[in-house]
Amino acid sequence: MLESLVTSKTRIKLLLKFFAHANSGYLRSLAKEFDESTNSVRVELNRLTEAGLLVSEEEGKTKLYKANKNHPFFNEITNMVSKFLGLDDLMERIVKRMGEVEKAYIVGDYALGIDSGTVNMILIGKNLDKKYLEFIKEKTFEKVQRKVEVTILESDPGDIQGILVFGS
Protein backbone atom coordinates (compact mmCIF):
# COMPACT_ATOMS: atom_id res chain seq x y z
CA MET A 1 0.00 0.00 0.00
CA LEU A 2 2.77 2.41 0.88
CA GLU A 3 4.45 1.60 -2.44
CA SER A 4 1.43 2.89 -4.33
CA LEU A 5 1.72 6.28 -2.58
CA VAL A 6 5.50 6.58 -2.47
CA THR A 7 7.35 5.46 -5.58
CA SER A 8 10.92 5.59 -4.25
CA LYS A 9 11.92 2.42 -2.40
CA THR A 10 14.67 4.36 -0.62
CA ARG A 11 12.14 6.94 0.57
CA ILE A 12 9.87 4.16 1.85
CA LYS A 13 12.78 2.68 3.80
CA LEU A 14 13.54 6.08 5.31
CA LEU A 15 9.91 6.70 6.27
CA LEU A 16 9.73 3.27 7.89
CA LYS A 17 13.02 3.85 9.70
CA PHE A 18 12.16 7.28 11.11
CA PHE A 19 8.40 7.00 11.66
CA ALA A 20 8.08 3.43 12.99
CA HIS A 21 10.10 4.27 16.10
CA ALA A 22 11.95 7.31 17.38
CA ASN A 23 14.96 6.39 15.25
CA SER A 24 17.72 8.65 14.04
CA GLY A 25 20.52 8.04 11.60
CA TYR A 26 23.53 9.30 9.70
CA LEU A 27 23.83 9.23 5.92
CA ARG A 28 26.56 6.59 5.72
CA SER A 29 25.03 4.28 8.32
CA LEU A 30 21.63 4.50 6.58
CA ALA A 31 23.18 3.73 3.19
CA LYS A 32 24.92 0.70 4.68
CA GLU A 33 21.78 -0.47 6.51
CA PHE A 34 19.66 -0.19 3.35
CA ASP A 35 22.41 -1.51 1.08
CA GLU A 36 21.97 1.60 -1.09
CA SER A 37 24.41 4.15 -2.48
CA THR A 38 25.08 7.16 -0.29
CA ASN A 39 23.96 9.36 -3.18
CA SER A 40 20.48 7.81 -3.45
CA VAL A 41 20.01 8.01 0.32
CA ARG A 42 21.29 11.63 0.37
CA VAL A 43 18.81 12.64 -2.35
CA GLU A 44 15.88 11.20 -0.39
CA LEU A 45 17.08 12.62 2.93
CA ASN A 46 17.28 16.04 1.29
CA ARG A 47 13.77 15.70 -0.17
CA LEU A 48 12.27 14.62 3.14
CA THR A 49 14.11 17.39 4.99
CA GLU A 50 12.99 20.03 2.46
CA ALA A 51 9.41 18.78 2.90
CA GLY A 52 9.80 19.26 6.64
CA LEU A 53 9.24 15.59 7.46
CA LEU A 54 12.79 15.16 8.76
CA VAL A 55 15.03 17.46 10.75
CA SER A 56 18.80 17.31 10.89
CA GLU A 57 21.34 18.53 13.36
CA GLU A 58 25.06 18.88 12.97
CA GLU A 59 27.23 16.59 15.06
CA GLY A 60 30.78 17.52 14.21
CA LYS A 61 31.24 16.95 10.49
CA THR A 62 28.14 14.79 10.12
CA LYS A 63 24.40 15.33 10.14
CA LEU A 64 22.03 13.33 12.31
CA TYR A 65 18.54 12.93 10.81
CA LYS A 66 15.30 12.17 12.62
CA ALA A 67 11.55 12.58 12.17
CA ASN A 68 10.15 16.06 12.69
CA LYS A 69 7.65 15.53 15.50
CA ASN A 70 6.32 19.07 14.95
CA HIS A 71 5.27 18.43 11.35
CA PRO A 72 1.48 18.72 10.92
CA PHE A 73 1.33 15.22 9.39
CA PHE A 74 3.66 13.51 11.88
CA ASN A 75 0.86 11.51 13.55
CA GLU A 76 -0.76 10.58 10.24
CA ILE A 77 2.51 9.34 8.75
CA THR A 78 3.31 7.43 11.93
CA ASN A 79 -0.13 5.77 11.80
CA MET A 80 0.24 4.95 8.10
CA VAL A 81 3.65 3.38 8.68
CA SER A 82 2.29 1.40 11.63
CA LYS A 83 -0.56 0.03 9.53
CA PHE A 84 1.83 -0.80 6.73
CA LEU A 85 4.11 -2.66 9.12
CA GLY A 86 1.17 -4.61 10.49
CA LEU A 87 0.22 -5.75 7.01
CA ASP A 88 3.83 -6.46 6.18
CA ASP A 89 4.10 -8.63 9.30
CA LEU A 90 0.87 -10.41 8.37
CA MET A 91 2.16 -11.21 4.89
CA GLU A 92 5.47 -12.52 6.23
CA ARG A 93 3.71 -14.80 8.73
CA ILE A 94 1.26 -16.10 6.14
CA VAL A 95 3.93 -16.87 3.58
CA LYS A 96 6.17 -18.63 6.13
CA ARG A 97 3.50 -20.69 7.88
CA MET A 98 0.59 -21.23 5.51
CA GLY A 99 2.20 -23.81 3.28
CA GLU A 100 2.77 -23.50 -0.44
CA VAL A 101 1.71 -19.87 -1.02
CA GLU A 102 2.50 -18.97 -4.64
CA LYS A 103 1.08 -15.45 -4.63
CA ALA A 104 -0.63 -13.07 -2.24
CA TYR A 105 -2.65 -10.01 -3.22
CA ILE A 106 -4.25 -7.20 -1.30
CA VAL A 107 -7.48 -6.32 -3.10
CA GLY A 108 -10.50 -4.13 -2.51
CA ASP A 109 -10.44 -0.83 -0.63
CA TYR A 110 -6.88 -1.12 0.71
CA ALA A 111 -5.54 -1.76 -2.78
CA LEU A 112 -7.22 1.51 -3.76
CA GLY A 113 -5.72 3.35 -0.77
CA ILE A 114 -9.00 3.49 1.18
CA ASP A 115 -8.96 2.50 4.86
CA SER A 116 -12.37 0.89 5.25
CA GLY A 117 -11.31 -1.13 8.29
CA THR A 118 -11.22 -4.41 6.36
CA VAL A 119 -8.21 -5.78 4.53
CA ASN A 120 -9.21 -8.12 1.70
CA MET A 121 -6.60 -10.60 0.56
CA ILE A 122 -6.36 -13.34 -2.03
CA LEU A 123 -3.92 -16.17 -1.44
CA ILE A 124 -3.01 -18.50 -4.26
CA GLY A 125 -1.62 -21.92 -3.42
CA LYS A 126 -2.38 -25.52 -2.66
CA ASN A 127 -2.70 -27.31 0.69
CA LEU A 128 -2.76 -24.08 2.70
CA ASP A 129 -3.19 -24.25 6.49
CA LYS A 130 -6.65 -22.74 7.00
CA LYS A 131 -6.57 -23.31 10.77
CA TYR A 132 -3.42 -21.19 11.08
CA LEU A 133 -5.02 -18.57 8.85
CA GLU A 134 -7.87 -18.10 11.35
CA PHE A 135 -5.35 -17.69 14.18
CA ILE A 136 -3.27 -15.11 12.30
CA LYS A 137 -6.39 -13.14 11.28
CA GLU A 138 -7.31 -12.72 14.96
CA LYS A 139 -3.76 -11.67 15.89
CA THR A 140 -3.69 -9.14 13.05
CA PHE A 141 -6.95 -7.59 14.23
CA GLU A 142 -5.48 -7.20 17.72
CA LYS A 143 -2.36 -5.57 16.32
CA VAL A 144 -3.67 -3.19 13.62
CA GLN A 145 -7.40 -3.03 14.44
CA ARG A 146 -8.33 -4.13 10.93
CA LYS A 147 -10.51 -7.07 10.00
CA VAL A 148 -8.82 -9.43 7.55
CA GLU A 149 -10.82 -11.35 4.97
CA VAL A 150 -9.00 -13.94 2.91
CA THR A 151 -10.02 -15.79 -0.22
CA ILE A 152 -7.95 -18.86 -1.11
CA LEU A 153 -7.57 -19.95 -4.73
CA GLU A 154 -5.62 -22.97 -5.97
CA SER A 155 -4.53 -21.24 -9.18
CA ASP A 156 -4.19 -17.67 -10.40
CA PRO A 157 -7.09 -16.70 -12.69
CA GLY A 158 -4.82 -14.02 -14.18
CA ASP A 159 -7.23 -11.11 -13.79
CA ILE A 160 -6.89 -10.15 -10.12
CA GLN A 161 -7.10 -6.39 -9.61
CA GLY A 162 -5.00 -5.51 -6.59
CA ILE A 163 -1.50 -5.19 -5.21
CA LEU A 164 0.74 -8.25 -5.52
CA VAL A 165 2.53 -8.40 -2.15
CA PHE A 166 4.15 -11.82 -2.54
CA GLY A 167 5.18 -13.88 -5.54
CA SER A 168 5.74 -12.86 -9.10
PDB file of C-alpha atoms in Angstrom:
ATOM      1  CA  MET A   1       0.000   0.000   0.000  1.00  0.00           C
ATOM      2  CA  LEU A   2       2.771   2.408   0.876  1.00  0.00           C
ATOM      3  CA  GLU A   3       4.453   1.599  -2.442  1.00  0.00           C
ATOM      4  CA  SER A   4       1.426   2.893  -4.328  1.00  0.00           C
ATOM      5  CA  LEU A   5       1.722   6.277  -2.578  1.00  0.00           C
ATOM      6  CA  VAL A   6       5.501   6.584  -2.469  1.00  0.00           C
ATOM      7  CA  THR A   7       7.348   5.457  -5.583  1.00  0.00           C
ATOM      8  CA  SER A   8      10.917   5.587  -4.249  1.00  0.00           C
ATOM      9  CA  LYS A   9      11.920   2.420  -2.402  1.00  0.00           C
ATOM     10  CA  THR A  10      14.665   4.356  -0.617  1.00  0.00           C
ATOM     11  CA  ARG A  11      12.136   6.941   0.567  1.00  0.00           C
ATOM     12  CA  ILE A  12       9.875   4.157   1.855  1.00  0.00           C
ATOM     13  CA  LYS A  13      12.779   2.677   3.804  1.00  0.00           C
ATOM     14  CA  LEU A  14      13.543   6.084   5.307  1.00  0.00           C
ATOM     15  CA  LEU A  15       9.913   6.696   6.274  1.00  0.00           C
ATOM     16  CA  LEU A  16       9.729   3.268   7.887  1.00  0.00           C
ATOM     17  CA  LYS A  17      13.017   3.848   9.695  1.00  0.00           C
ATOM     18  CA  PHE A  18      12.160   7.277  11.106  1.00  0.00           C
ATOM     19  CA  PHE A  19       8.402   7.000  11.665  1.00  0.00           C
ATOM     20  CA  ALA A  20       8.083   3.431  12.991  1.00  0.00           C
ATOM     21  CA  HIS A  21      10.104   4.265  16.103  1.00  0.00           C
ATOM     22  CA  ALA A  22      11.949   7.310  17.384  1.00  0.00           C
ATOM     23  CA  ASN A  23      14.960   6.387  15.245  1.00  0.00           C
ATOM     24  CA  SER A  24      17.715   8.647  14.042  1.00  0.00           C
ATOM     25  CA  GLY A  25      20.522   8.043  11.599  1.00  0.00           C
ATOM     26  CA  TYR A  26      23.527   9.298   9.704  1.00  0.00           C
ATOM     27  CA  LEU A  27      23.833   9.232   5.916  1.00  0.00           C
ATOM     28  CA  ARG A  28      26.563   6.589   5.722  1.00  0.00           C
ATOM     29  CA  SER A  29      25.025   4.275   8.318  1.00  0.00           C
ATOM     30  CA  LEU A  30      21.631   4.503   6.580  1.00  0.00           C
ATOM     31  CA  ALA A  31      23.183   3.731   3.187  1.00  0.00           C
ATOM     32  CA  LYS A  32      24.925   0.699   4.681  1.00  0.00           C
ATOM     33  CA  GLU A  33      21.784  -0.470   6.512  1.00  0.00           C
ATOM     34  CA  PHE A  34      19.656  -0.188   3.353  1.00  0.00           C
ATOM     35  CA  ASP A  35      22.412  -1.513   1.076  1.00  0.00           C
ATOM     36  CA  GLU A  36      21.973   1.600  -1.090  1.00  0.00           C
ATOM     37  CA  SER A  37      24.409   4.145  -2.483  1.00  0.00           C
ATOM     38  CA  THR A  38      25.075   7.165  -0.291  1.00  0.00           C
ATOM     39  CA  ASN A  39      23.964   9.363  -3.182  1.00  0.00           C
ATOM     40  CA  SER A  40      20.477   7.809  -3.449  1.00  0.00           C
ATOM     41  CA  VAL A  41      20.014   8.015   0.322  1.00  0.00           C
ATOM     42  CA  ARG A  42      21.288  11.627   0.370  1.00  0.00           C
ATOM     43  CA  VAL A  43      18.813  12.639  -2.349  1.00  0.00           C
ATOM     44  CA  GLU A  44      15.880  11.195  -0.392  1.00  0.00           C
ATOM     45  CA  LEU A  45      17.083  12.617   2.930  1.00  0.00           C
ATOM     46  CA  ASN A  46      17.279  16.044   1.294  1.00  0.00           C
ATOM     47  CA  ARG A  47      13.769  15.695  -0.170  1.00  0.00           C
ATOM     48  CA  LEU A  48      12.266  14.618   3.142  1.00  0.00           C
ATOM     49  CA  THR A  49      14.109  17.389   4.986  1.00  0.00           C
ATOM     50  CA  GLU A  50      12.990  20.027   2.459  1.00  0.00           C
ATOM     51  CA  ALA A  51       9.410  18.783   2.899  1.00  0.00           C
ATOM     52  CA  GLY A  52       9.799  19.265   6.642  1.00  0.00           C
ATOM     53  CA  LEU A  53       9.244  15.590   7.458  1.00  0.00           C
ATOM     54  CA  LEU A  54      12.790  15.160   8.761  1.00  0.00           C
ATOM     55  CA  VAL A  55      15.025  17.462  10.751  1.00  0.00           C
ATOM     56  CA  SER A  56      18.799  17.313  10.889  1.00  0.00           C
ATOM     57  CA  GLU A  57      21.343  18.531  13.356  1.00  0.00           C
ATOM     58  CA  GLU A  58      25.063  18.883  12.970  1.00  0.00           C
ATOM     59  CA  GLU A  59      27.230  16.592  15.065  1.00  0.00           C
ATOM     60  CA  GLY A  60      30.775  17.523  14.214  1.00  0.00           C
ATOM     61  CA  LYS A  61      31.241  16.953  10.494  1.00  0.00           C
ATOM     62  CA  THR A  62      28.144  14.792  10.120  1.00  0.00           C
ATOM     63  CA  LYS A  63      24.397  15.325  10.140  1.00  0.00           C
ATOM     64  CA  LEU A  64      22.030  13.327  12.312  1.00  0.00           C
ATOM     65  CA  TYR A  65      18.542  12.933  10.807  1.00  0.00           C
ATOM     66  CA  LYS A  66      15.295  12.172  12.623  1.00  0.00           C
ATOM     67  CA  ALA A  67      11.547  12.580  12.174  1.00  0.00           C
ATOM     68  CA  ASN A  68      10.148  16.058  12.688  1.00  0.00           C
ATOM     69  CA  LYS A  69       7.647  15.529  15.501  1.00  0.00           C
ATOM     70  CA  ASN A  70       6.316  19.070  14.951  1.00  0.00           C
ATOM     71  CA  HIS A  71       5.272  18.432  11.347  1.00  0.00           C
ATOM     72  CA  PRO A  72       1.482  18.719  10.923  1.00  0.00           C
ATOM     73  CA  PHE A  73       1.331  15.216   9.389  1.00  0.00           C
ATOM     74  CA  PHE A  74       3.659  13.515  11.883  1.00  0.00           C
ATOM     75  CA  ASN A  75       0.856  11.513  13.550  1.00  0.00           C
ATOM     76  CA  GLU A  76      -0.760  10.579  10.245  1.00  0.00           C
ATOM     77  CA  ILE A  77       2.505   9.343   8.745  1.00  0.00           C
ATOM     78  CA  THR A  78       3.312   7.430  11.933  1.00  0.00           C
ATOM     79  CA  ASN A  79      -0.131   5.773  11.798  1.00  0.00           C
ATOM     80  CA  MET A  80       0.236   4.953   8.102  1.00  0.00           C
ATOM     81  CA  VAL A  81       3.647   3.375   8.684  1.00  0.00           C
ATOM     82  CA  SER A  82       2.293   1.403  11.634  1.00  0.00           C
ATOM     83  CA  LYS A  83      -0.563   0.026   9.532  1.00  0.00           C
ATOM     84  CA  PHE A  84       1.832  -0.797   6.726  1.00  0.00           C
ATOM     85  CA  LEU A  85       4.111  -2.664   9.124  1.00  0.00           C
ATOM     86  CA  GLY A  86       1.173  -4.609  10.489  1.00  0.00           C
ATOM     87  CA  LEU A  87       0.215  -5.754   7.006  1.00  0.00           C
ATOM     88  CA  ASP A  88       3.832  -6.458   6.183  1.00  0.00           C
ATOM     89  CA  ASP A  89       4.099  -8.631   9.302  1.00  0.00           C
ATOM     90  CA  LEU A  90       0.874 -10.414   8.373  1.00  0.00           C
ATOM     91  CA  MET A  91       2.164 -11.210   4.886  1.00  0.00           C
ATOM     92  CA  GLU A  92       5.465 -12.521   6.234  1.00  0.00           C
ATOM     93  CA  ARG A  93       3.713 -14.795   8.725  1.00  0.00           C
ATOM     94  CA  ILE A  94       1.265 -16.102   6.141  1.00  0.00           C
ATOM     95  CA  VAL A  95       3.930 -16.868   3.581  1.00  0.00           C
ATOM     96  CA  LYS A  96       6.172 -18.626   6.128  1.00  0.00           C
ATOM     97  CA  ARG A  97       3.504 -20.694   7.883  1.00  0.00           C
ATOM     98  CA  MET A  98       0.593 -21.228   5.510  1.00  0.00           C
ATOM     99  CA  GLY A  99       2.202 -23.809   3.283  1.00  0.00           C
ATOM    100  CA  GLU A 100       2.773 -23.501  -0.439  1.00  0.00           C
ATOM    101  CA  VAL A 101       1.709 -19.873  -1.023  1.00  0.00           C
ATOM    102  CA  GLU A 102       2.501 -18.966  -4.638  1.00  0.00           C
ATOM    103  CA  LYS A 103       1.083 -15.445  -4.634  1.00  0.00           C
ATOM    104  CA  ALA A 104      -0.626 -13.072  -2.244  1.00  0.00           C
ATOM    105  CA  TYR A 105      -2.652 -10.009  -3.224  1.00  0.00           C
ATOM    106  CA  ILE A 106      -4.250  -7.199  -1.297  1.00  0.00           C
ATOM    107  CA  VAL A 107      -7.480  -6.318  -3.100  1.00  0.00           C
ATOM    108  CA  GLY A 108     -10.500  -4.128  -2.508  1.00  0.00           C
ATOM    109  CA  ASP A 109     -10.436  -0.829  -0.627  1.00  0.00           C
ATOM    110  CA  TYR A 110      -6.879  -1.125   0.714  1.00  0.00           C
ATOM    111  CA  ALA A 111      -5.543  -1.763  -2.777  1.00  0.00           C
ATOM    112  CA  LEU A 112      -7.220   1.512  -3.758  1.00  0.00           C
ATOM    113  CA  GLY A 113      -5.722   3.349  -0.769  1.00  0.00           C
ATOM    114  CA  ILE A 114      -8.999   3.488   1.180  1.00  0.00           C
ATOM    115  CA  ASP A 115      -8.956   2.497   4.856  1.00  0.00           C
ATOM    116  CA  SER A 116     -12.368   0.891   5.253  1.00  0.00           C
ATOM    117  CA  GLY A 117     -11.307  -1.131   8.287  1.00  0.00           C
ATOM    118  CA  THR A 118     -11.224  -4.413   6.358  1.00  0.00           C
ATOM    119  CA  VAL A 119      -8.210  -5.785   4.528  1.00  0.00           C
ATOM    120  CA  ASN A 120      -9.213  -8.122   1.701  1.00  0.00           C
ATOM    121  CA  MET A 121      -6.601 -10.603   0.559  1.00  0.00           C
ATOM    122  CA  ILE A 122      -6.364 -13.335  -2.027  1.00  0.00           C
ATOM    123  CA  LEU A 123      -3.916 -16.174  -1.440  1.00  0.00           C
ATOM    124  CA  ILE A 124      -3.009 -18.502  -4.256  1.00  0.00           C
ATOM    125  CA  GLY A 125      -1.618 -21.916  -3.425  1.00  0.00           C
ATOM    126  CA  LYS A 126      -2.375 -25.523  -2.658  1.00  0.00           C
ATOM    127  CA  ASN A 127      -2.699 -27.313   0.691  1.00  0.00           C
ATOM    128  CA  LEU A 128      -2.756 -24.075   2.702  1.00  0.00           C
ATOM    129  CA  ASP A 129      -3.187 -24.251   6.491  1.00  0.00           C
ATOM    130  CA  LYS A 130      -6.645 -22.738   6.999  1.00  0.00           C
ATOM    131  CA  LYS A 131      -6.572 -23.311  10.772  1.00  0.00           C
ATOM    132  CA  TYR A 132      -3.417 -21.189  11.083  1.00  0.00           C
ATOM    133  CA  LEU A 133      -5.023 -18.575   8.849  1.00  0.00           C
ATOM    134  CA  GLU A 134      -7.869 -18.099  11.349  1.00  0.00           C
ATOM    135  CA  PHE A 135      -5.347 -17.691  14.178  1.00  0.00           C
ATOM    136  CA  ILE A 136      -3.269 -15.107  12.304  1.00  0.00           C
ATOM    137  CA  LYS A 137      -6.385 -13.145  11.280  1.00  0.00           C
ATOM    138  CA  GLU A 138      -7.305 -12.721  14.963  1.00  0.00           C
ATOM    139  CA  LYS A 139      -3.756 -11.665  15.893  1.00  0.00           C
ATOM    140  CA  THR A 140      -3.688  -9.142  13.054  1.00  0.00           C
ATOM    141  CA  PHE A 141      -6.954  -7.593  14.227  1.00  0.00           C
ATOM    142  CA  GLU A 142      -5.482  -7.204  17.724  1.00  0.00           C
ATOM    143  CA  LYS A 143      -2.358  -5.569  16.321  1.00  0.00           C
ATOM    144  CA  VAL A 144      -3.668  -3.190  13.622  1.00  0.00           C
ATOM    145  CA  GLN A 145      -7.403  -3.032  14.444  1.00  0.00           C
ATOM    146  CA  ARG A 146      -8.334  -4.126  10.933  1.00  0.00           C
ATOM    147  CA  LYS A 147     -10.513  -7.071   9.997  1.00  0.00           C
ATOM    148  CA  VAL A 148      -8.821  -9.428   7.546  1.00  0.00           C
ATOM    149  CA  GLU A 149     -10.821 -11.350   4.973  1.00  0.00           C
ATOM    150  CA  VAL A 150      -8.997 -13.943   2.914  1.00  0.00           C
ATOM    151  CA  THR A 151     -10.019 -15.795  -0.216  1.00  0.00           C
ATOM    152  CA  ILE A 152      -7.950 -18.857  -1.115  1.00  0.00           C
ATOM    153  CA  LEU A 153      -7.573 -19.947  -4.732  1.00  0.00           C
ATOM    154  CA  GLU A 154      -5.616 -22.967  -5.966  1.00  0.00           C
ATOM    155  CA  SER A 155      -4.527 -21.237  -9.175  1.00  0.00           C
ATOM    156  CA  ASP A 156      -4.195 -17.665 -10.401  1.00  0.00           C
ATOM    157  CA  PRO A 157      -7.094 -16.703 -12.692  1.00  0.00           C
ATOM    158  CA  GLY A 158      -4.822 -14.021 -14.182  1.00  0.00           C
ATOM    159  CA  ASP A 159      -7.228 -11.106 -13.787  1.00  0.00           C
ATOM    160  CA  ILE A 160      -6.891 -10.153 -10.120  1.00  0.00           C
ATOM    161  CA  GLN A 161      -7.105  -6.390  -9.608  1.00  0.00           C
ATOM    162  CA  GLY A 162      -5.004  -5.512  -6.595  1.00  0.00           C
ATOM    163  CA  ILE A 163      -1.499  -5.194  -5.213  1.00  0.00           C
ATOM    164  CA  LEU A 164       0.740  -8.246  -5.517  1.00  0.00           C
ATOM    165  CA  VAL A 165       2.535  -8.405  -2.155  1.00  0.00           C
ATOM    166  CA  PHE A 166       4.152 -11.818  -2.537  1.00  0.00           C
ATOM    167  CA  GLY A 167       5.178 -13.876  -5.537  1.00  0.00           C
ATOM    168  CA  SER A 168       5.736 -12.859  -9.104  1.00  0.00           C
TER     169      SER A 168
END
